[in-house]
Tab-separated table of C-alpha atoms in Angstrom:
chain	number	residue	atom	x	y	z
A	1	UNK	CA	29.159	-18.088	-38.297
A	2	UNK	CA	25.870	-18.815	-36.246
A	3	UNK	CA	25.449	-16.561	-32.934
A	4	UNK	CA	24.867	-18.950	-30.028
A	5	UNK	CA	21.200	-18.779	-28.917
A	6	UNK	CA	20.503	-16.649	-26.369
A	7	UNK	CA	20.082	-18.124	-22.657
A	8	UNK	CA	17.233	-18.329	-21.345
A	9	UNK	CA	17.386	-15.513	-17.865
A	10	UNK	CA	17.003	-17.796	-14.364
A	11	UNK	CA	15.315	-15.893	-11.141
A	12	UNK	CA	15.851	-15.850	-8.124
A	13	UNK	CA	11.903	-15.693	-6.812
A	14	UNK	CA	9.713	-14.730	-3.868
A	15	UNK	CA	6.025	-15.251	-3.493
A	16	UNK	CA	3.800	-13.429	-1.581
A	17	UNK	CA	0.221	-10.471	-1.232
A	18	UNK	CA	2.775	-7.773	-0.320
A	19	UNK	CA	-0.561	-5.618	0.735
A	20	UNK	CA	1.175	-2.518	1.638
A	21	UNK	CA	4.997	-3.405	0.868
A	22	UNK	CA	5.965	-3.244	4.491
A	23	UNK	CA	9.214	-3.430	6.172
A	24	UNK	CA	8.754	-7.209	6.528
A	25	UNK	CA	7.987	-7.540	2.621
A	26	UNK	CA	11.224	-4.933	1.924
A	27	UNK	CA	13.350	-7.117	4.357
A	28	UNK	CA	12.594	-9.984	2.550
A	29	UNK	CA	12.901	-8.488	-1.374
A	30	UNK	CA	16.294	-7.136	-0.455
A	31	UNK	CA	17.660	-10.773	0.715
A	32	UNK	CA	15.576	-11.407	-2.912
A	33	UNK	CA	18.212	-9.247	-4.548
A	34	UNK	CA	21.202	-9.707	-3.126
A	35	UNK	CA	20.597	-13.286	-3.782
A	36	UNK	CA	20.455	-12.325	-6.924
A	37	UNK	CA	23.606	-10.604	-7.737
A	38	UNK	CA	25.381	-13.240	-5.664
A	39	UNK	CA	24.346	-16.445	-8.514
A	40	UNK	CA	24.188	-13.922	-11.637
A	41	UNK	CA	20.358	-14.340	-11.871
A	42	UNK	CA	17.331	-11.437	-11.926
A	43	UNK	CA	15.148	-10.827	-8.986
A	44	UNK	CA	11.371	-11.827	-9.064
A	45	UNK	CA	8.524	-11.010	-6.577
A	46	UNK	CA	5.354	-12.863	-7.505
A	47	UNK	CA	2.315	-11.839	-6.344
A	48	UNK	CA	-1.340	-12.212	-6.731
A	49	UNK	CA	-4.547	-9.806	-8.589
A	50	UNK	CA	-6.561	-10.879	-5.805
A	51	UNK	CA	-8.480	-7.848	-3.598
A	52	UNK	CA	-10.747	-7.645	-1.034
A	53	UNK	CA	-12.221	-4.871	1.809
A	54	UNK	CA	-9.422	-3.461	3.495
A	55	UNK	CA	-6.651	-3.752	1.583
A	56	UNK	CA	-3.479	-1.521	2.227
A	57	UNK	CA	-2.551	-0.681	-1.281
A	58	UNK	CA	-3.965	-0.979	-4.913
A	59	UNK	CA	-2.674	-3.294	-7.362
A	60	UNK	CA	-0.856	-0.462	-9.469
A	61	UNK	CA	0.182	1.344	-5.931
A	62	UNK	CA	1.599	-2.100	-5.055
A	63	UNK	CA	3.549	-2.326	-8.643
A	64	UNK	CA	4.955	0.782	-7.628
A	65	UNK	CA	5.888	0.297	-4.433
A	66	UNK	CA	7.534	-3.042	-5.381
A	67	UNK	CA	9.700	-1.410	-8.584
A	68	UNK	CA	11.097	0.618	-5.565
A	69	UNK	CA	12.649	-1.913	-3.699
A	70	UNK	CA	14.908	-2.710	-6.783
A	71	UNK	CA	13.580	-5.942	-7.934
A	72	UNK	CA	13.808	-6.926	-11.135
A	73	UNK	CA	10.632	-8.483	-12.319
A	74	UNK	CA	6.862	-8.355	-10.957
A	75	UNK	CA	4.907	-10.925	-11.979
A	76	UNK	CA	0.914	-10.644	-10.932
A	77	UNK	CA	-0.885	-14.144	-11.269
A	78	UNK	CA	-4.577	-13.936	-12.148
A	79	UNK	CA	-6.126	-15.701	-8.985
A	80	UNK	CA	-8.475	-17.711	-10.727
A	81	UNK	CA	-10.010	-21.192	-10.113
A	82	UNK	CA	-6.960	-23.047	-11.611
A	83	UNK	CA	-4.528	-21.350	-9.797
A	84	UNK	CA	-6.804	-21.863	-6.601
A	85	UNK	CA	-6.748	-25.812	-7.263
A	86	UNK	CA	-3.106	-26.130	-7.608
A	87	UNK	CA	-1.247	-28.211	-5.217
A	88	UNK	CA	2.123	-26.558	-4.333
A	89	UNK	CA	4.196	-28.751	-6.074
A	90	UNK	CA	2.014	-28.158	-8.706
A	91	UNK	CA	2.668	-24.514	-8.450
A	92	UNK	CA	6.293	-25.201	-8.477
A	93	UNK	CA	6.046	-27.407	-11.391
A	94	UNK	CA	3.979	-25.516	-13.794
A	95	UNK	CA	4.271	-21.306	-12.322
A	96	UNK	CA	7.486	-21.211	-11.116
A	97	UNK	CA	9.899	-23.946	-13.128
A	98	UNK	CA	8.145	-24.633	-16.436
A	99	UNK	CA	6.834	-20.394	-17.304
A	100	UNK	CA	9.095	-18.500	-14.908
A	101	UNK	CA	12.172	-19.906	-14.777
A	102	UNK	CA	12.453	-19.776	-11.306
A	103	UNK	CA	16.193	-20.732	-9.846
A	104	UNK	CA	16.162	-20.180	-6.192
A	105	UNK	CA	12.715	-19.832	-4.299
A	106	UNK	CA	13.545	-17.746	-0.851
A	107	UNK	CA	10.413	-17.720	1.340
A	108	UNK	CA	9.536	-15.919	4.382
A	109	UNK	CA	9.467	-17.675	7.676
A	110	UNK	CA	5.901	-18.294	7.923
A	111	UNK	CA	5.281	-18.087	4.102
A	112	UNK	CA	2.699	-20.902	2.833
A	113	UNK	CA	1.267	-21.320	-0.393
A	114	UNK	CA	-0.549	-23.847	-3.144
A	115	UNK	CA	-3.953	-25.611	-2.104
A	116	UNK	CA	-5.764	-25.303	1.050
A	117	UNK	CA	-2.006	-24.371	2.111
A	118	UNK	CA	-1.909	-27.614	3.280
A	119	UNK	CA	2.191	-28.148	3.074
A	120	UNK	CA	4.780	-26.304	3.978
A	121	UNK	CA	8.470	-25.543	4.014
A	122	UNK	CA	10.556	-28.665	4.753
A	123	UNK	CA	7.639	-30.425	1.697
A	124	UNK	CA	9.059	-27.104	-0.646
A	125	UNK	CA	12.183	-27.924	-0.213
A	126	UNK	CA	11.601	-31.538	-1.312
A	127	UNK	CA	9.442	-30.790	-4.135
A	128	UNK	CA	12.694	-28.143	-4.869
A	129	UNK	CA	15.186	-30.554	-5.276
A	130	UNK	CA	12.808	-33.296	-7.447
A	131	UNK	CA	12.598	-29.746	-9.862
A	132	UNK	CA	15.295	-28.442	-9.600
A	133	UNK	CA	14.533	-25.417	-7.646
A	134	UNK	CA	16.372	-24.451	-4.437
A	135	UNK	CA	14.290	-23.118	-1.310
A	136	UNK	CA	15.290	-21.300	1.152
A	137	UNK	CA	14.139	-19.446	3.980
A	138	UNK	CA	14.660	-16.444	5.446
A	139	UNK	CA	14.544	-15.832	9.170
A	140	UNK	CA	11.842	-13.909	10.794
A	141	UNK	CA	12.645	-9.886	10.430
A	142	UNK	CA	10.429	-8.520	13.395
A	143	UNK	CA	6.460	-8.472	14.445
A	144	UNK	CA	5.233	-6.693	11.319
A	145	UNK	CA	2.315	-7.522	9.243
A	146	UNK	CA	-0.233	-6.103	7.278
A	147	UNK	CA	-2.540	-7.240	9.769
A	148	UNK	CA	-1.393	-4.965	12.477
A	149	UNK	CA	-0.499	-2.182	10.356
A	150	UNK	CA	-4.402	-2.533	9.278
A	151	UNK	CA	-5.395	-1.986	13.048
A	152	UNK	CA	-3.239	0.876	13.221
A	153	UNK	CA	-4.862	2.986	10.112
A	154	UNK	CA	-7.993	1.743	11.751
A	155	UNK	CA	-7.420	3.282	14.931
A	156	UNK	CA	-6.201	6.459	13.555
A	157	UNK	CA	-2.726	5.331	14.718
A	158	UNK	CA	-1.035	6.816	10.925
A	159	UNK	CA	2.404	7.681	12.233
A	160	UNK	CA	3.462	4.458	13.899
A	161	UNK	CA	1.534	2.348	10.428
A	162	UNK	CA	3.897	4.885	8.476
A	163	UNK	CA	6.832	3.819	11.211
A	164	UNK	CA	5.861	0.251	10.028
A	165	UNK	CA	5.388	0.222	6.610
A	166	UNK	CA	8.682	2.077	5.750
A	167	UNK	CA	6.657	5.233	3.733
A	168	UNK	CA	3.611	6.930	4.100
A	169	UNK	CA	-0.128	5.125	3.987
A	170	UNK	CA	-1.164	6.528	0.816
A	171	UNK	CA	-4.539	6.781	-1.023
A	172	UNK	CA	-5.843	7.807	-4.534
A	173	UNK	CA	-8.962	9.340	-5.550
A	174	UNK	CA	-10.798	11.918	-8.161
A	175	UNK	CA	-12.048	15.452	-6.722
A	176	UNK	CA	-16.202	15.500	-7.474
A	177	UNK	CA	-18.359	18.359	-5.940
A	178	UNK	CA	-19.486	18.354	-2.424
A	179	UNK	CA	-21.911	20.787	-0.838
A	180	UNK	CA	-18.794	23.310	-0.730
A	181	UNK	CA	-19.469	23.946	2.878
A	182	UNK	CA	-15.647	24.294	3.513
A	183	UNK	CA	-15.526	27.074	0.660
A	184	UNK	CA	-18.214	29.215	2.679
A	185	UNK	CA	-16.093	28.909	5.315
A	186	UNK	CA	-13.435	30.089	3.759
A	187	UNK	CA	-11.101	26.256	4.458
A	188	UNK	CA	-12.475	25.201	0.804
A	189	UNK	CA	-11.585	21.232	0.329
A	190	UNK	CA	-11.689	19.082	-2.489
A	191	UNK	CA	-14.278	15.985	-1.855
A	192	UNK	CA	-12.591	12.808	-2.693
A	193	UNK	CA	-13.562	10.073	-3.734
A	194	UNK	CA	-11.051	6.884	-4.201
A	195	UNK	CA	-10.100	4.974	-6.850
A	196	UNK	CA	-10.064	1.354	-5.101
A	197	UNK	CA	-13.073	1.200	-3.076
A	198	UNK	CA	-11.480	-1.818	-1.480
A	199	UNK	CA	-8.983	-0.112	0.386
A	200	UNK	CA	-8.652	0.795	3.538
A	201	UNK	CA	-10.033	4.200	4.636
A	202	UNK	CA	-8.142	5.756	7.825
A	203	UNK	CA	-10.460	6.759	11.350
A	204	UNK	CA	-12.692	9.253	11.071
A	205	UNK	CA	-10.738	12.364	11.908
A	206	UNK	CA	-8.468	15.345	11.036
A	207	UNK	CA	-4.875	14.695	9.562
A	208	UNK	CA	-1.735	16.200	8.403
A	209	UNK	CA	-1.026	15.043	4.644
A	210	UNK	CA	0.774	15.872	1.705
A	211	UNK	CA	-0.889	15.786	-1.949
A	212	UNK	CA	0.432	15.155	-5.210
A	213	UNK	CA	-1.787	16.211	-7.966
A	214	UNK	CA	-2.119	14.275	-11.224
A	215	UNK	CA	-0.061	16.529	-13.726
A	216	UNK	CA	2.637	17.175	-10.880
A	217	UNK	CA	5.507	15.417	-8.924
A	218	UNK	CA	5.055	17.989	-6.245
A	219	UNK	CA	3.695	17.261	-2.591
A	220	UNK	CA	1.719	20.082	-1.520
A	221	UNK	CA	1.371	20.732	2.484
A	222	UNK	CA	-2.722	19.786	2.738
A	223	UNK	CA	-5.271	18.861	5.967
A	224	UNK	CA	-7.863	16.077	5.420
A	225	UNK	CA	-10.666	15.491	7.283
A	226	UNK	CA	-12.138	12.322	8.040
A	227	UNK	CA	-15.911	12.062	8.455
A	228	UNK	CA	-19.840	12.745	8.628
A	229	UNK	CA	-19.150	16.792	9.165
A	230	UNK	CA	-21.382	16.339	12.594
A	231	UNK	CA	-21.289	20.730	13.509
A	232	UNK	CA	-23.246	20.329	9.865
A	233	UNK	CA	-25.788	17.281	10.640
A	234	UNK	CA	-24.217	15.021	8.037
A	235	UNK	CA	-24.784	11.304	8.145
A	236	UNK	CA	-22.532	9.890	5.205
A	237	UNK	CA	-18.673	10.037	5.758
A	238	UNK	CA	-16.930	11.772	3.093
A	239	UNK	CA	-13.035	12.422	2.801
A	240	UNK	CA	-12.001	16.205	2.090
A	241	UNK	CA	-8.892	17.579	1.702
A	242	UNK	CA	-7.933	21.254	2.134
A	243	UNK	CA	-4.633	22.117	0.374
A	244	UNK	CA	-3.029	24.899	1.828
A	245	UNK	CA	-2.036	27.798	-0.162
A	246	UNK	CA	-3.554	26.872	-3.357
A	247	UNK	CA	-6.168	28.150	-5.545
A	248	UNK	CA	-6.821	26.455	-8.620
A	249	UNK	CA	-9.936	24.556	-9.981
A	250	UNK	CA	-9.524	20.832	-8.909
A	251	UNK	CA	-12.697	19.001	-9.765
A	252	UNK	CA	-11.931	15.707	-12.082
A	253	UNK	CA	-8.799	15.787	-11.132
A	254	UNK	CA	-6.738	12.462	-9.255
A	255	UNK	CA	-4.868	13.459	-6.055
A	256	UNK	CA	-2.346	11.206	-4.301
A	257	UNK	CA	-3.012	11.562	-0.342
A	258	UNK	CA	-0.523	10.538	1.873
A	259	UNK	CA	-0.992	10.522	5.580
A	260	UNK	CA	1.745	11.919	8.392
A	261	UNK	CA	-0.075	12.490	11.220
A	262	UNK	CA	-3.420	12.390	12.794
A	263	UNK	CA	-3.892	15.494	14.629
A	264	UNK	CA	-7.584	15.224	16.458
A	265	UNK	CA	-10.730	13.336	16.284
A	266	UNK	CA	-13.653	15.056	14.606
A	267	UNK	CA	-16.111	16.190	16.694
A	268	UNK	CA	-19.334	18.646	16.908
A	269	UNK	CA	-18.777	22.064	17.536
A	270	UNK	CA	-22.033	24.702	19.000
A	271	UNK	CA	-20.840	27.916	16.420
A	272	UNK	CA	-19.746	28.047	13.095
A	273	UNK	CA	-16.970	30.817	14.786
A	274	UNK	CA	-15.692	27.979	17.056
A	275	UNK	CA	-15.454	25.793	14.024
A	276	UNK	CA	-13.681	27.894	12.252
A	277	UNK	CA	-10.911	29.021	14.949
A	278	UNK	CA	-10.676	25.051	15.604
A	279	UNK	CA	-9.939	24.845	11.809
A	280	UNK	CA	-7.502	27.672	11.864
A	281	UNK	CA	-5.454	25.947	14.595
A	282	UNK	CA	-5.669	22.456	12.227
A	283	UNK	CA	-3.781	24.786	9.597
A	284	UNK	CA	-1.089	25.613	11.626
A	285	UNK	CA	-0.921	22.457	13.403
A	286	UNK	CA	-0.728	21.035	9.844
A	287	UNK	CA	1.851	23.388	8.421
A	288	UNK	CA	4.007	22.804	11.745
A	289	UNK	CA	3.892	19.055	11.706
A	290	UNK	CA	5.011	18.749	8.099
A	291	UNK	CA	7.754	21.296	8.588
A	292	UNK	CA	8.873	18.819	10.919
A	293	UNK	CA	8.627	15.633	8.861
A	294	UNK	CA	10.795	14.583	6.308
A	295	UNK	CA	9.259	13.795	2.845
């Protein structure tokens, strides 16, 4: 006796840049997969390759971010010409119905997409029903965006962009040497440099982070500082982190950064002694702000 062929899975779908996978985004995956479980179907979130200066997250930290939420399926379009010259009932037609199977479109209130972004929800809808996709929208879950979270890292403001986003603002990069002024002061950092040189780089300044290195699930209690090193003369800005209480070699090796608190701005100091009691009191500022945060 033949098997019956297998059927083919139906989504429930949501389109969007998710830079940064903010509590707006999570608000609106969840709806995403409780839809879901409610008609039988798997959970989508589509989203786009597309980067540019001052993004909130890299493409693979926004894969990860996104598996978090629970959803089943991430699908990254390739934002090409093609997909740039697509109407959005085109889109509809050919993405969503014809090579994702897309059931049930949910879209966020002010969600707009296809070319020039010319149309909008009540001409989804219609384009919906002559596909046989349903749309529906979801109501607007607070004033957050990745604009204003943006602003925030901008102005040094990392606890309330944290507040925001749902989990901490969190870069990559590989240790290379520096001029290992921080070792002769005995606060010896590793000089980062990051991964996506698109993203978003937080106000010059000192902060309380936690690192993950590359071979390790452990965050380790760490200060970063933000900056052009002015007691030193230093023109270029360069990000170094200090992790506390560890003494292993860490050049070519990828940290994960991720930012709690900003605890000063940098500034110029007349001694190398006052530099170093100012960094002292960044330690235990550090250690004591992380004691009270919760990873």
């Amino acid at each position: 006796m033949d098997s019956a062929p297998m059927q083919e899975v139906g989504y429930v779908a949501t389109i969007g840049m998710f830079d940064g996978v903010h509590r707006g985004h999570q608000f609106v995956l969840q709806h995403v997969t409780g839809e879901a479980r409610q008609r039988g179907l798997q959970s989508m979130a589509i989203t786009f390759d597309k980067s540019g200066p001052q993004m909130l997250t890299s493409l693979d930290q926004k894969r990860l971010l996104l598996t978090k939420t629970g959803i089943d399926r991430i699908e990254v379009l390739t934002f090409n010409d093609a997909l740039r010259q697509m109407t959005a009932r085109e889109f509809m037609e050919h993405e969503l119905r014809d090579r994702l199977n897309v059931k049930v479109l949910l879209t966020g209130y002010d969600n707009r997409f296809g070319h020039n972004r010319a149309e909008g929800f009540d001409d989804y809808v219609r384009y919906g029903r002559e596909l046989g996709i349903e749309v529906l929208q979801l109501p607007q879950e607070g004033e957050i965006s990745s604009s204003i979270i943006r602003q925030l890292i901008t102005d040094g403001d990392i606890s309330k962009a944290d507040e925001l986003l749902g989990h901490p603002y969190t870069i990559t990069g590989r240790v290379e040497h520096g001029e290992h002024i921080g070792t002769r002061l005995g606060f010896p950092t590793a000089n980062i440099v990051v991964d996506d040189q698109c993203q978003l780089i937080p106000a010059p300044g000192v902060y309380a982070v936690r690192v993950r290195l590359d071979d390790s699930m452990e965050q380790k209690h760490a200060m970063m500082n933000i900056g052009t090193r002015p007691t030193f003369d230093g023109h270029q800005t360069t990000l170094e982190v200090h992790v506390l209480r560890l003494h292993e070699n860490l050049y070519g090796r990828q940290l994960t950064i991720s930012f709690v608190e900003r605890l000063r701005d940098e500034r110029r100091f007349d001694t190398i002694e006052e530099l170093k009691a100012q960094l002292q009191n960044d330690v235990k500022q550090t250690e004591e702000r992380l004691n009270q945060t919760i990873k």
